[in-house]
Amino acid sequence: MPKGDVKHGSFETGAVVLSWFVLNIAMGSSTKWIFLYGEICFEHPTECRTFKFPLAITVIHMIFSWVMCYIQLFYIRKRPVGAGLTLRQQLEKVAPLSICFSLSVAMGNLSLKYIFPSFNQMLGSMSPLITVAMAVVLQRKSYNWWTWLSMPVICGGLAVCSATEVNFNLLGAFYATGATVLRALKSIMQGKLLTSGENLDSVTLLFYMAPWAALFLSFIAAFSEGLEPHILLLQGLMGSVDGSGPADPGYRRVTGGWNVFILLVISGLNACLLNVANFMVTSYTSPVTLQVLGNVKSCLAIGVSVAIFRNTLTVEQGVGVAGCLFGVWLYNQKGGPSSSKEASAGPASRSKADSTPPATPVLEMAVASGPRGGSGAMARAPQDPGTSSLNPRSP
């Protein structure tokens, strides 16, 4: 629904924004909760295994997101069955984007095996830096002086956050950084597809992307995680190793399966509803408001992570986060592609010329999903379908 077509009341807008905040922050925290406390335990001898299978969880997020899009398209919009992209068009245009999308969400979820959501959010703040770098390299774009002035501020804040992280893990930082890079690449690919004349909006695009992403991730999970997540969950739901009863010889009781199952359903619903909230918040607010909300959400997500998981947040990291978010704000307010006049005049000319905020798209907010996740990412443009898990400076 385009902004300007319908005037939304302040209460309605506030409810949408609040839902977006809650779902974003919950995405990364719920995934981390599964990794820490989603245990399935065996008796005689006693042994507990944590459900640390990020790829399997991401597949669940993709399936829930596809169901949400299906309901939206065929039951709410009442779209005719059979209308849309052919299989060949999906293979040529949607499948490559789905691979990039699924890898970004999966790496965001993988990072949460090794680092806390708070540090994940800090690393996600490098999104402007990576987006600008990829636009310069891949699209040959040039940016004004404000953009380049904001980059050292962002990098400095990130350096302070990383150097003083008590629970630093190199592999987790690698996955979180990789997720941010892939989200930036996805934004470029997605922008081209949404403006290619295929008459796709964000819901329709996610409807086509989710099955391909789930298929691709299932293939990778089969090699990296095997059948263990499926067998473990099935044993937990049956209550025994082989489905036998207490009177049977060799019976070994298994507990915690239904608890993990409920956590997985909640996580999948969170990813699904987060995509709905991402679609709605872009139509209820302005780009400038989204920039502010994204930065506030990052701070809240860090605070919630510290409150729930009791991980340490140093004073130096607080300063680093503030500096990094200031750099993001500076880029959002003053940065952007340069014109020929701006390139020669420098930042002073730009500041005098701008009496209104620049029409720069909202930078993608990394969500641990993710949602970035997750499952969830904040859109870089109103048509961005986001991610489940963990995005995003999702959660």
PDB file of N, CA and C in Angstrom, residues 57-89:
ATOM      1  N   ILE A  57      16.882 -24.955  11.244  1.00  0.00           N
ATOM      2  CA  ILE A  57      16.001 -23.901  11.761  1.00  0.00           C
ATOM      3  C   ILE A  57      15.682 -22.883  10.665  1.00  0.00           C
ATOM      4  N   THR A  58      16.674 -22.557   9.841  1.00  0.00           N
ATOM      5  CA  THR A  58      16.447 -21.606   8.754  1.00  0.00           C
ATOM      6  C   THR A  58      15.472 -22.159   7.726  1.00  0.00           C
ATOM      7  N   VAL A  59      15.535 -23.461   7.452  1.00  0.00           N
ATOM      8  CA  VAL A  59      14.566 -24.078   6.540  1.00  0.00           C
ATOM      9  C   VAL A  59      13.151 -23.918   7.087  1.00  0.00           C
ATOM     10  N   ILE A  60      12.994 -24.102   8.397  1.00  0.00           N
ATOM     11  CA  ILE A  60      11.686 -23.905   9.026  1.00  0.00           C
ATOM     12  C   ILE A  60      11.212 -22.475   8.838  1.00  0.00           C
ATOM     13  N   HIS A  61      12.120 -21.510   8.980  1.00  0.00           N
ATOM     14  CA  HIS A  61      11.759 -20.098   8.771  1.00  0.00           C
ATOM     15  C   HIS A  61      11.284 -19.862   7.335  1.00  0.00           C
ATOM     16  N   MET A  62      11.970 -20.470   6.370  1.00  0.00           N
ATOM     17  CA  MET A  62      11.590 -20.298   4.971  1.00  0.00           C
ATOM     18  C   MET A  62      10.204 -20.882   4.702  1.00  0.00           C
ATOM     19  N   ILE A  63       9.933 -22.049   5.285  1.00  0.00           N
ATOM     20  CA  ILE A  63       8.633 -22.689   5.068  1.00  0.00           C
ATOM     21  C   ILE A  63       7.515 -21.844   5.658  1.00  0.00           C
ATOM     22  N   PHE A  64       7.692 -21.363   6.873  1.00  0.00           N
ATOM     23  CA  PHE A  64       6.671 -20.518   7.498  1.00  0.00           C
ATOM     24  C   PHE A  64       6.461 -19.237   6.688  1.00  0.00           C
ATOM     25  N   SER A  65       7.546 -18.636   6.183  1.00  0.00           N
ATOM     26  CA  SER A  65       7.424 -17.408   5.393  1.00  0.00           C
ATOM     27  C   SER A  65       6.677 -17.669   4.095  1.00  0.00           C
ATOM     28  N   TRP A  66       6.929 -18.828   3.466  1.00  0.00           N
ATOM     29  CA  TRP A  66       6.218 -19.154   2.229  1.00  0.00           C
ATOM     30  C   TRP A  66       4.727 -19.324   2.496  1.00  0.00           C
ATOM     31  N   VAL A  67       4.381 -19.980   3.592  1.00  0.00           N
ATOM     32  CA  VAL A  67       2.959 -20.153   3.948  1.00  0.00           C
ATOM     33  C   VAL A  67       2.292 -18.795   4.150  1.00  0.00           C
ATOM     34  N   MET A  68       2.989 -17.880   4.836  1.00  0.00           N
ATOM     35  CA  MET A  68       2.445 -16.552   5.049  1.00  0.00           C
ATOM     36  C   MET A  68       2.172 -15.842   3.731  1.00  0.00           C
ATOM     37  N   CYS A  69       3.124 -15.910   2.802  1.00  0.00           N
ATOM     38  CA  CYS A  69       2.961 -15.266   1.501  1.00  0.00           C
ATOM     39  C   CYS A  69       1.835 -15.916   0.702  1.00  0.00           C
ATOM     40  N   TYR A  70       1.722 -17.234   0.797  1.00  0.00           N
ATOM     41  CA  TYR A  70       0.659 -17.950   0.078  1.00  0.00           C
ATOM     42  C   TYR A  70      -0.717 -17.478   0.547  1.00  0.00           C
ATOM     43  N   ILE A  71      -0.880 -17.375   1.864  1.00  0.00           N
ATOM     44  CA  ILE A  71      -2.157 -16.902   2.417  1.00  0.00           C
ATOM     45  C   ILE A  71      -2.434 -15.476   1.975  1.00  0.00           C
ATOM     46  N   GLN A  72      -1.395 -14.628   2.017  1.00  0.00           N
ATOM     47  CA  GLN A  72      -1.552 -13.227   1.619  1.00  0.00           C
ATOM     48  C   GLN A  72      -1.964 -13.107   0.159  1.00  0.00           C
ATOM     49  N   LEU A  73      -1.332 -13.874  -0.720  1.00  0.00           N
ATOM     50  CA  LEU A  73      -1.576 -13.736  -2.161  1.00  0.00           C
ATOM     51  C   LEU A  73      -2.887 -14.371  -2.610  1.00  0.00           C
ATOM     52  N   PHE A  74      -3.194 -15.565  -2.102  1.00  0.00           N
ATOM     53  CA  PHE A  74      -4.307 -16.323  -2.653  1.00  0.00           C
ATOM     54  C   PHE A  74      -5.590 -16.265  -1.826  1.00  0.00           C
ATOM     55  N   TYR A  75      -5.501 -15.814  -0.560  1.00  0.00           N
ATOM     56  CA  TYR A  75      -6.701 -15.732   0.256  1.00  0.00           C
ATOM     57  C   TYR A  75      -7.073 -14.298   0.622  1.00  0.00           C
ATOM     58  N   ILE A  76      -6.068 -13.425   0.727  1.00  0.00           N
ATOM     59  CA  ILE A  76      -6.355 -12.022   1.053  1.00  0.00           C
ATOM     60  C   ILE A  76      -6.451 -11.184  -0.225  1.00  0.00           C
ATOM     61  N   ARG A  77      -5.437 -11.298  -1.087  1.00  0.00           N
ATOM     62  CA  ARG A  77      -5.487 -10.569  -2.364  1.00  0.00           C
ATOM     63  C   ARG A  77      -6.339 -11.290  -3.405  1.00  0.00           C
ATOM     64  N   LYS A  78      -6.554 -12.600  -3.181  1.00  0.00           N
ATOM     65  CA  LYS A  78      -7.335 -13.435  -4.108  1.00  0.00           C
ATOM     66  C   LYS A  78      -6.742 -13.397  -5.516  1.00  0.00           C
ATOM     67  N   ARG A  79      -5.454 -13.659  -5.582  1.00  0.00           N
ATOM     68  CA  ARG A  79      -4.769 -13.705  -6.869  1.00  0.00           C
ATOM     69  C   ARG A  79      -5.158 -14.976  -7.632  1.00  0.00           C
ATOM     70  N   PRO A  80      -5.369 -14.894  -8.941  1.00  0.00           N
ATOM     71  CA  PRO A  80      -5.751 -16.072  -9.739  1.00  0.00           C
ATOM     72  C   PRO A  80      -4.661 -17.141  -9.697  1.00  0.00           C
ATOM     73  N   VAL A  81      -5.072 -18.396  -9.507  1.00  0.00           N
ATOM     74  CA  VAL A  81      -4.129 -19.503  -9.489  1.00  0.00           C
ATOM     75  C   VAL A  81      -3.534 -19.671 -10.887  1.00  0.00           C
ATOM     76  N   GLY A  82      -2.229 -19.836 -10.963  1.00  0.00           N
ATOM     77  CA  GLY A  82      -1.563 -20.013 -12.247  1.00  0.00           C
ATOM     78  C   GLY A  82      -0.917 -18.749 -12.770  1.00  0.00           C
ATOM     79  N   ALA A  83      -1.333 -17.585 -12.219  1.00  0.00           N
ATOM     80  CA  ALA A  83      -0.725 -16.328 -12.654  1.00  0.00           C
ATOM     81  C   ALA A  83       0.621 -16.142 -11.962  1.00  0.00           C
ATOM     82  N   GLY A  84       1.633 -15.729 -12.708  1.00  0.00           N
ATOM     83  CA  GLY A  84       2.936 -15.496 -12.111  1.00  0.00           C
ATOM     84  C   GLY A  84       4.065 -15.960 -13.001  1.00  0.00           C
ATOM     85  N   LEU A  85       5.235 -16.154 -12.399  1.00  0.00           N
ATOM     86  CA  LEU A  85       6.428 -16.524 -13.145  1.00  0.00           C
ATOM     87  C   LEU A  85       6.407 -18.006 -13.507  1.00  0.00           C
ATOM     88  N   THR A  86       6.912 -18.318 -14.683  1.00  0.00           N
ATOM     89  CA  THR A  86       7.053 -19.713 -15.092  1.00  0.00           C
ATOM     90  C   THR A  86       8.248 -20.329 -14.378  1.00  0.00           C
ATOM     91  N   LEU A  87       8.374 -21.659 -14.447  1.00  0.00           N
ATOM     92  CA  LEU A  87       9.494 -22.336 -13.803  1.00  0.00           C
ATOM     93  C   LEU A  87      10.821 -21.867 -14.385  1.00  0.00           C
ATOM     94  N   ARG A  88      10.862 -21.656 -15.699  1.00  0.00           N
ATOM     95  CA  ARG A  88      12.101 -21.189 -16.327  1.00  0.00           C
ATOM     96  C   ARG A  88      12.460 -19.791 -15.838  1.00  0.00           C
ATOM     97  N   GLN A  89      11.478 -18.907 -15.731  1.00  0.00           N
ATOM     98  CA  GLN A  89      11.746 -17.559 -15.231  1.00  0.00           C
ATOM     99  C   GLN A  89      12.243 -17.604 -13.790  1.00  0.00           C
TER     100      GLN A  89
END
